[in-house]
Amino acid sequence: MALCLLRCLLFSLLAILLFTFSSAQTSSRPKALVLPVTKDASTLQYLTQIKQRTPLVTVNLVVDLGGQFLWIGCENNYVSSTYQPARCGSAVCSLAKAPGTCRECFAGPRPGCNNNTCELFPYNSVTQSATNDGEVAQDVVSVQSTDGSNPGRLVSVSKFIFVCAPSILLDGLAGGAPGMAGLGRSNIGLPTQFASAFSFHKRFAICLSGSGKGVIFFGDGPYKLLPNTDASRELIYTPLLINPKSTAGLFMRGDKSVEYFIGINSIKIDDVAVSINKTLLKIDSHGNGGTKISTVNPYTQLETSIYEAFTKAYIKASAARNISRVGSVSGFDVCFSSANVGGTRVGPAVPTIDLVLQSSSVYWRIFGANSMVDVGNNVLCLGFVDAGSSPRTSVVIGGYQLEDNLLQFDLATSRLGFSSSLLFRQTTCANFNFTSNT
Ligand SMILES: *[C@@H]1O[C@H](CO)[C@@H](O)[C@H](O)[C@H]1NC(C)=O
Ligand SMILES: *[C@@H]1O[C@H](CO)[C@@H](O)[C@H](O)[C@H]1NC(C)=O
Ligand SMILES: *[C@@H]1O[C@H](CO)[C@@H](O)[C@H](O)[C@H]1NC(C)=O
Ligand SMILES: *[C@@H]1O[C@H](CO)[C@@H](O)[C@H](O)[C@H]1NC(C)=O
């Protein structure tokens, strides 16, 4: 009881702080926000765009679903009259959970190089490199509001908290993107900051497209996709789990992971359970094991013993459908001739993969469109990869498996809503109407 009281008190204090510090500048509050997402064909990263700074410039960012915050390389080309470093010991620093260290910088002053500011550890999850050289700062961020059907007017958060990182951390990001948009479950992740600034539910949804313009919504639905689907009404729910140990590159002792974990209990292929070591599917006390969702991994990664059992079962189920295996192609071990493979609304007619969740009746079914990668020459490859024998997380559901599925993350109730393939409903994630209605 005492603990709860304290927690609840802290919580409301945080909520008040957040509201004050990321104070919204708009007269009437938007119900939700919308961002476009495209896939970079060469790196397979997903990119979004926001407007930031004064004067506003458009910034391309790699989408990192499990990322802790927005971080931007600001050693070069960061010009803004509203850039404000966070003073060491300030409320912004404690909200950001920045450790006590005060930064000193001898090359400044400039964005990223100021004295007496607090620091965080920006993490490039593509190259898996982190640095402790990140200045916590605030600046204006503008994004489009939405009624769920079209983008509306631009709305701004005047003091959006982000981390200013050194240029070296940008290596490996698609098309010269100057940073990453972290959608993780932290106090200063994009979903929490937007929800606090505009007083909407701490909820967001991603809908990635492999070829067109996908979409991210912050706030509640409707999430309308042409011709006539409200994807927020098509969801199946499963709890989001908290990994007690941070999975970031650098972190403080005691930090929890801000990534999104779900509880897979088994995997079925054409309704037959794959024999896997269940211990690997649980998150242990060191934070190892379990299943998370990632937009940074292009394909689902499986721990070696799971990968072996999974591919063996998949090959067997394919053979039962008279689908013949061919040699491995471009990094994929398990490939098939498309000769005996029919077409369906949800992609090639291949064995279905069910990620079985909290009960046998709740599963995420993966159809051909999300399991098979067309590598040309009438060859289809299973888009799952071997993560090695002791990865941190046993199953990392990757981007290809997420495309044309809407996923809604509800941070307040800690649950994930997923649509399974929208192709069934004759729509795709590229069907949001991006024509502005203002
Ligand atoms: C920070 O303080 C040091 C020592 O007082 C000084 O030499 C340096 O120029 C200051 N840096 C900035 C960015 O103001
Ligand atoms: C299952 O995995 C756990 C965790 O890696 C390991 O300790 C255990 O020995 C494995 N069990 C079997 C039967 O392989
Ligand atoms: C597979 O091929 C065999 C022999 O040609 C045939 O008897 C069987 O019906 C086929 N099975 C399927 C699922 O198409
Ligand atoms: C997209 O939205 C615009 C603006 O509301 C509207 O004029 C247009 O008809 C819509 N497109 C489709 C295909 O519905």
PDB file of N, CA and C and ligand atoms in Angstrom, residues 319-322, ligand 3:
ATOM      1  N   ALA A 319       7.131 -30.157 -48.053  1.00  0.00           N
ATOM      2  CA  ALA A 319       7.176 -31.394 -48.841  1.00  0.00           C
ATOM      3  C   ALA A 319       5.791 -32.036 -48.876  1.00  0.00           C
ATOM      4  N   ALA A 320       5.076 -31.971 -47.753  1.00  0.00           N
ATOM      5  CA  ALA A 320       3.724 -32.541 -47.705  1.00  0.00           C
ATOM      6  C   ALA A 320       2.790 -31.809 -48.668  1.00  0.00           C
ATOM      7  N   ARG A 321       3.159 -30.586 -49.028  1.00  0.00           N
ATOM      8  CA  ARG A 321       2.360 -29.842 -50.012  1.00  0.00           C
ATOM      9  C   ARG A 321       2.983 -29.925 -51.408  1.00  0.00           C
ATOM     10  N   ASN A 322       3.920 -30.845 -51.554  1.00  0.00           N
ATOM     11  CA  ASN A 322       4.614 -31.040 -52.831  1.00  0.00           C
ATOM     12  C   ASN A 322       5.409 -29.820 -53.286  1.00  0.00           C
TER      13      ASN A 322
HETATM   14  C1  LIG B   3       1.567 -34.514 -54.077  1.00  0.00           C
HETATM   15  O1  LIG B   3       1.951 -35.323 -55.180  1.00  0.00           O
HETATM   16  C2  LIG B   3       1.502 -36.665 -55.067  1.00  0.00           C
HETATM   17  C3  LIG B   3       2.125 -37.479 -56.200  1.00  0.00           C
HETATM   18  O2  LIG B   3       2.146 -36.726 -57.387  1.00  0.00           O
HETATM   19  C4  LIG B   3      -0.026 -36.672 -55.114  1.00  0.00           C
HETATM   20  O3  LIG B   3      -0.498 -37.978 -54.972  1.00  0.00           O
HETATM   21  C5  LIG B   3      -0.541 -35.831 -53.951  1.00  0.00           C
HETATM   22  O4  LIG B   3      -1.952 -35.700 -54.006  1.00  0.00           O
HETATM   23  C6  LIG B   3       0.054 -34.436 -53.994  1.00  0.00           C
HETATM   24  N1  LIG B   3      -0.280 -33.728 -52.735  1.00  0.00           N
HETATM   25  C7  LIG B   3      -0.662 -32.465 -52.711  1.00  0.00           C
HETATM   26  C8  LIG B   3      -0.957 -31.896 -51.352  1.00  0.00           C
HETATM   27  O5  LIG B   3      -0.755 -31.764 -53.714  1.00  0.00           O
END
